mmCIF file of C-alpha atoms and ligand atoms in Angstrom:
data_model
loop_
_atom_site.group_PDB
_atom_site.id
_atom_site.type_symbol
_atom_site.label_atom_id
_atom_site.label_comp_id
_atom_site.label_asym_id
_atom_site.label_seq_id
_atom_site.Cartn_x
_atom_site.Cartn_y
_atom_site.Cartn_z
ATOM 1 C CA MET T 26 -32.846 -79.633 -12.750
ATOM 2 C CA VAL T 27 -31.849 -76.062 -13.344
ATOM 3 C CA MET T 28 -29.682 -74.678 -10.566
ATOM 4 C CA ALA T 29 -30.289 -71.116 -9.552
ATOM 5 C CA GLU T 30 -27.341 -68.887 -10.329
ATOM 6 C CA LYS T 31 -25.621 -67.790 -7.151
ATOM 7 C CA PHE T 32 -23.552 -64.658 -6.924
ATOM 8 C CA VAL T 33 -20.373 -65.406 -4.997
ATOM 9 C CA ARG T 34 -18.317 -62.660 -3.431
ATOM 10 C CA ALA T 35 -14.868 -63.433 -2.011
ATOM 11 C CA ILE T 36 -12.352 -61.425 -0.060
ATOM 12 C CA PHE T 37 -8.621 -62.090 -0.307
ATOM 13 C CA PRO T 38 -7.158 -60.790 2.947
ATOM 14 C CA GLY T 39 -3.475 -60.373 3.693
ATOM 15 C CA SER T 40 -0.754 -57.910 4.529
ATOM 16 C CA PHE T 41 0.499 -57.590 0.943
ATOM 17 C CA ASP T 42 3.653 -55.821 2.156
ATOM 18 C CA PRO T 43 4.318 -55.811 -0.779
ATOM 19 C CA ILE T 44 2.151 -57.725 -3.243
ATOM 20 C CA THR T 45 4.187 -60.392 -5.072
ATOM 21 C CA ASN T 46 3.844 -62.440 -8.257
ATOM 22 C CA GLY T 47 2.615 -65.265 -6.006
ATOM 23 C CA HIS T 48 -0.306 -63.170 -4.730
ATOM 24 C CA LEU T 49 -1.059 -62.081 -8.299
ATOM 25 C CA ASP T 50 -1.155 -65.697 -9.408
ATOM 26 C CA VAL T 51 -3.750 -66.468 -6.719
ATOM 27 C CA ILE T 52 -5.751 -63.381 -7.757
ATOM 28 C CA GLU T 53 -5.676 -64.426 -11.433
ATOM 29 C CA ARG T 54 -6.991 -67.878 -10.558
ATOM 30 C CA GLY T 55 -9.457 -66.602 -7.968
ATOM 31 C CA ARG T 56 -11.165 -64.168 -10.279
ATOM 32 C CA LYS T 57 -12.242 -67.055 -12.489
ATOM 33 C CA LEU T 58 -14.033 -68.715 -9.569
ATOM 34 C CA PHE T 59 -15.871 -65.785 -8.059
ATOM 35 C CA ASP T 60 -18.205 -63.107 -9.325
ATOM 36 C CA GLU T 61 -16.551 -60.501 -7.179
ATOM 37 C CA LEU T 62 -13.153 -60.484 -5.526
ATOM 38 C CA VAL T 63 -12.115 -57.856 -3.016
ATOM 39 C CA ILE T 64 -8.431 -57.740 -2.200
ATOM 40 C CA ALA T 65 -8.310 -56.702 1.441
ATOM 41 C CA VAL T 66 -5.127 -55.140 2.738
ATOM 42 C CA GLY T 67 -4.902 -55.506 6.508
ATOM 43 C CA ARG T 68 -4.067 -52.318 8.386
ATOM 44 C CA SER T 69 -3.070 -54.037 11.605
ATOM 45 C CA PRO T 70 0.524 -53.320 12.434
ATOM 46 C CA VAL T 71 2.845 -56.001 11.091
ATOM 47 C CA LYS T 72 6.363 -56.788 12.099
ATOM 48 C CA ASN T 73 8.978 -55.016 9.996
ATOM 49 C CA GLN T 74 6.404 -53.153 7.945
ATOM 50 C CA LEU T 75 7.975 -51.714 4.801
ATOM 51 C CA PHE T 76 5.052 -49.983 3.081
ATOM 52 C CA THR T 77 2.135 -48.160 4.673
ATOM 53 C CA PRO T 78 -1.344 -49.633 4.129
ATOM 54 C CA GLU T 79 -2.029 -46.765 1.679
ATOM 55 C CA GLU T 80 1.075 -47.600 -0.375
ATOM 56 C CA ARG T 81 0.182 -51.291 -0.374
ATOM 57 C CA VAL T 82 -3.341 -50.549 -1.598
ATOM 58 C CA GLU T 83 -1.926 -48.237 -4.281
ATOM 59 C CA MET T 84 0.401 -50.931 -5.630
ATOM 60 C CA VAL T 85 -2.444 -53.463 -5.824
ATOM 61 C CA ALA T 86 -4.702 -50.873 -7.484
ATOM 62 C CA GLU T 87 -2.049 -50.185 -10.148
ATOM 63 C CA LEU T 88 -1.958 -53.902 -10.927
ATOM 64 C CA ILE T 89 -5.652 -54.671 -11.090
ATOM 65 C CA GLY T 90 -6.433 -51.514 -13.089
ATOM 66 C CA ASP T 91 -10.032 -51.719 -14.169
ATOM 67 C CA MET T 92 -10.327 -55.510 -14.328
ATOM 68 C CA PRO T 93 -14.030 -56.250 -13.944
ATOM 69 C CA GLY T 94 -15.158 -57.741 -10.651
ATOM 70 C CA ILE T 95 -11.966 -56.945 -8.743
ATOM 71 C CA SER T 96 -11.332 -54.200 -6.239
ATOM 72 C CA VAL T 97 -8.921 -53.395 -3.448
ATOM 73 C CA GLU T 98 -9.327 -51.690 -0.105
ATOM 74 C CA SER T 99 -7.792 -51.757 3.333
ATOM 75 C CA PHE T 100 -9.450 -53.000 6.490
ATOM 76 C CA GLU T 101 -8.862 -52.868 10.193
ATOM 77 C CA GLY T 102 -9.520 -55.484 12.826
ATOM 78 C CA LEU T 103 -10.829 -59.000 12.475
ATOM 79 C CA THR T 104 -10.987 -60.514 8.996
ATOM 80 C CA VAL T 105 -14.305 -62.240 9.769
ATOM 81 C CA GLU T 106 -15.895 -58.967 10.855
ATOM 82 C CA TYR T 107 -14.709 -57.306 7.694
ATOM 83 C CA ALA T 108 -16.017 -60.259 5.651
ATOM 84 C CA ALA T 109 -19.437 -59.899 7.288
ATOM 85 C CA LYS T 110 -19.475 -56.173 6.596
ATOM 86 C CA LYS T 111 -18.707 -56.834 2.930
ATOM 87 C CA LYS T 112 -21.314 -59.624 2.834
ATOM 88 C CA ALA T 113 -18.604 -61.940 1.544
ATOM 89 C CA ASP T 114 -19.426 -65.622 1.049
ATOM 90 C CA VAL T 115 -15.870 -66.829 1.011
ATOM 91 C CA ILE T 116 -12.394 -66.003 2.279
ATOM 92 C CA LEU T 117 -9.738 -66.739 -0.336
ATOM 93 C CA ARG T 118 -6.230 -67.706 0.756
ATOM 94 C CA GLY T 119 -3.194 -68.926 -1.144
ATOM 95 C CA LEU T 120 -1.156 -72.011 -0.346
ATOM 96 C CA ARG T 121 2.517 -72.362 -1.123
ATOM 97 C CA SER T 122 3.628 -75.362 0.817
ATOM 98 C CA LEU T 123 2.761 -77.887 3.496
ATOM 99 C CA THR T 124 4.070 -75.450 6.055
ATOM 100 C CA ASP T 125 1.363 -72.983 4.981
ATOM 101 C CA VAL T 126 -1.286 -75.694 5.276
ATOM 102 C CA GLN T 127 -0.888 -76.140 9.004
ATOM 103 C CA TYR T 128 -1.298 -72.471 9.827
ATOM 104 C CA GLU T 129 -3.993 -71.879 7.224
ATOM 105 C CA PHE T 130 -6.056 -74.864 8.446
ATOM 106 C CA GLN T 131 -6.053 -73.480 11.942
ATOM 107 C CA LEU T 132 -7.037 -70.043 10.721
ATOM 108 C CA ALA T 133 -9.779 -71.374 8.433
ATOM 109 C CA MET T 134 -11.254 -73.601 11.121
ATOM 110 C CA THR T 135 -11.243 -70.775 13.635
ATOM 111 C CA ASN T 136 -12.929 -68.446 11.167
ATOM 112 C CA ARG T 137 -15.566 -71.065 10.397
ATOM 113 C CA ALA T 138 -16.139 -71.740 14.088
ATOM 114 C CA VAL T 139 -16.516 -68.095 15.052
ATOM 115 C CA ALA T 140 -18.278 -66.734 11.982
ATOM 116 C CA GLY T 141 -19.442 -69.693 9.895
ATOM 117 C CA ILE T 142 -17.521 -68.447 6.882
ATOM 118 C CA GLU T 143 -15.839 -70.825 4.439
ATOM 119 C CA THR T 144 -12.268 -70.444 3.256
ATOM 120 C CA VAL T 145 -11.239 -71.469 -0.243
ATOM 121 C CA PHE T 146 -7.593 -72.225 -0.937
ATOM 122 C CA ILE T 147 -5.788 -71.834 -4.197
ATOM 123 C CA MET T 148 -2.428 -73.443 -4.718
ATOM 124 C CA THR T 149 0.138 -71.224 -6.327
ATOM 125 C CA SER T 150 2.132 -72.145 -9.439
ATOM 126 C CA GLU T 151 5.297 -74.031 -8.586
ATOM 127 C CA GLN T 152 7.461 -71.132 -9.653
ATOM 128 C CA TYR T 153 6.059 -68.909 -6.891
ATOM 129 C CA GLY T 154 5.980 -71.520 -4.160
ATOM 130 C CA PHE T 155 8.954 -69.976 -2.401
ATOM 131 C CA THR T 156 7.955 -66.309 -2.773
ATOM 132 C CA SER T 157 6.956 -64.508 0.400
ATOM 133 C CA SER T 158 6.620 -60.836 1.206
ATOM 134 C CA THR T 159 8.914 -61.323 4.196
ATOM 135 C CA LEU T 160 11.709 -62.647 2.000
ATOM 136 C CA ILE T 161 11.087 -59.919 -0.560
ATOM 137 C CA ARG T 162 11.597 -57.298 2.169
ATOM 138 C CA GLU T 163 14.788 -58.999 3.316
ATOM 139 C CA ILE T 164 16.242 -59.408 -0.162
ATOM 140 C CA ALA T 165 15.362 -55.817 -1.012
ATOM 141 C CA SER T 166 17.086 -54.524 2.113
ATOM 142 C CA LEU T 167 20.222 -56.400 1.083
ATOM 143 C CA GLY T 168 20.087 -55.063 -2.461
ATOM 144 C CA GLY T 169 19.223 -58.344 -4.227
ATOM 145 C CA ASP T 170 17.553 -58.643 -7.631
ATOM 146 C CA LEU T 171 13.810 -59.153 -7.308
ATOM 147 C CA SER T 172 12.746 -58.618 -10.891
ATOM 148 C CA ASN T 173 11.356 -62.174 -11.267
ATOM 149 C CA LEU T 174 9.475 -62.201 -7.980
ATOM 150 C CA VAL T 175 7.481 -58.989 -7.941
ATOM 151 C CA PRO T 176 5.627 -56.993 -10.596
ATOM 152 C CA LYS T 177 7.422 -54.045 -12.200
ATOM 153 C CA ASN T 178 5.576 -51.322 -10.250
ATOM 154 C CA VAL T 179 6.467 -53.010 -6.945
ATOM 155 C CA TYR T 180 10.072 -53.511 -8.068
ATOM 156 C CA ASP T 181 10.406 -49.816 -8.896
ATOM 157 C CA ARG T 182 8.957 -48.772 -5.547
ATOM 158 C CA LEU T 183 11.223 -51.168 -3.669
ATOM 159 C CA LYS T 184 14.247 -49.711 -5.447
ATOM 160 C CA ARG T 185 13.193 -46.171 -4.596
ATOM 161 C CA ARG T 186 12.480 -47.109 -0.990
ATOM 162 C CA MET T 187 15.841 -48.806 -0.558
ATOM 163 C CA SER T 188 17.822 -45.986 -2.129
ATOM 164 C CA LYS T 189 16.380 -43.617 0.496
ATOM 165 C CA ARG T 190 17.724 -45.715 3.348
HETATM 166 P P1 ADP L 227 -0.322 -62.844 5.901
HETATM 167 O O1 ADP L 227 0.389 -61.598 6.235
HETATM 168 O O2 ADP L 227 -1.663 -63.026 6.517
HETATM 169 O O3 ADP L 227 0.532 -64.107 5.936
HETATM 170 P P2 ADP L 227 0.197 -62.327 3.144
HETATM 171 O O4 ADP L 227 -0.078 -60.954 2.732
HETATM 172 O O5 ADP L 227 1.598 -62.754 3.243
HETATM 173 O O6 ADP L 227 -0.677 -62.692 4.389
HETATM 174 O O7 ADP L 227 -0.516 -63.304 2.117
HETATM 175 C C1 ADP L 227 -1.896 -63.354 1.957
HETATM 176 C C2 ADP L 227 -2.260 -64.696 1.416
HETATM 177 O O8 ADP L 227 -1.511 -64.969 0.242
HETATM 178 C C3 ADP L 227 -1.969 -65.869 2.359
HETATM 179 O O9 ADP L 227 -2.983 -66.823 2.204
HETATM 180 C C4 ADP L 227 -0.676 -66.424 1.850
HETATM 181 O O10 ADP L 227 -0.568 -67.802 2.121
HETATM 182 C C5 ADP L 227 -0.836 -66.186 0.377
HETATM 183 N N1 ADP L 227 0.434 -66.099 -0.321
HETATM 184 C C6 ADP L 227 1.496 -65.356 -0.033
HETATM 185 N N2 ADP L 227 2.496 -65.541 -0.910
HETATM 186 C C7 ADP L 227 2.036 -66.458 -1.786
HETATM 187 C C8 ADP L 227 2.588 -67.121 -2.919
HETATM 188 N N3 ADP L 227 3.843 -66.893 -3.320
HETATM 189 N N4 ADP L 227 1.819 -68.002 -3.564
HETATM 190 C C9 ADP L 227 0.568 -68.257 -3.131
HETATM 191 N N5 ADP L 227 -0.002 -67.703 -2.077
HETATM 192 C C10 ADP L 227 0.712 -66.812 -1.405
#
């Protein structure tokens, strides 16, 4: 039997404040699974925000360049509403640890219950399992070395941001 080809569009929502090597790892893996991947930077106010949504989108855009099938934009409000607007088939999320699983399960089940949308999880490489944007912001504010945890463009921006404080 010949299966009909199905075009699958995924969104990868998050705060990305800032994008880390862990996020990039999930993006690299995700793009092999989907025909189109939209990285969706949430505009809702987050605790201890470091970069504006515009800056966060800019950093992601610098990293994805003109990779085919990948784009970035910001969104406001509910992820499932945004997913519907984009006609996305799938929500992509990354998993680092068992602690993530509990929260992500709840989120994925809620999203499926309210909007019928599936969530696909990608496990990060071991080396990024401990990387989080929250820790990046904390380490940066204390002047720590982040060169192994974030891409170069993010590192440079963090340095500039911190030197202004
Ligand atoms: P949120 O603010 O909703 O927690 P984030 O912007 O921190 O979202 O992350 C978006 C997604 O990326 C989440 O699914 C999160 O679990 C995942 N993620 C974050 N850091 C990593 C990492 N180091 N490795 C794999 N996935 C990650």
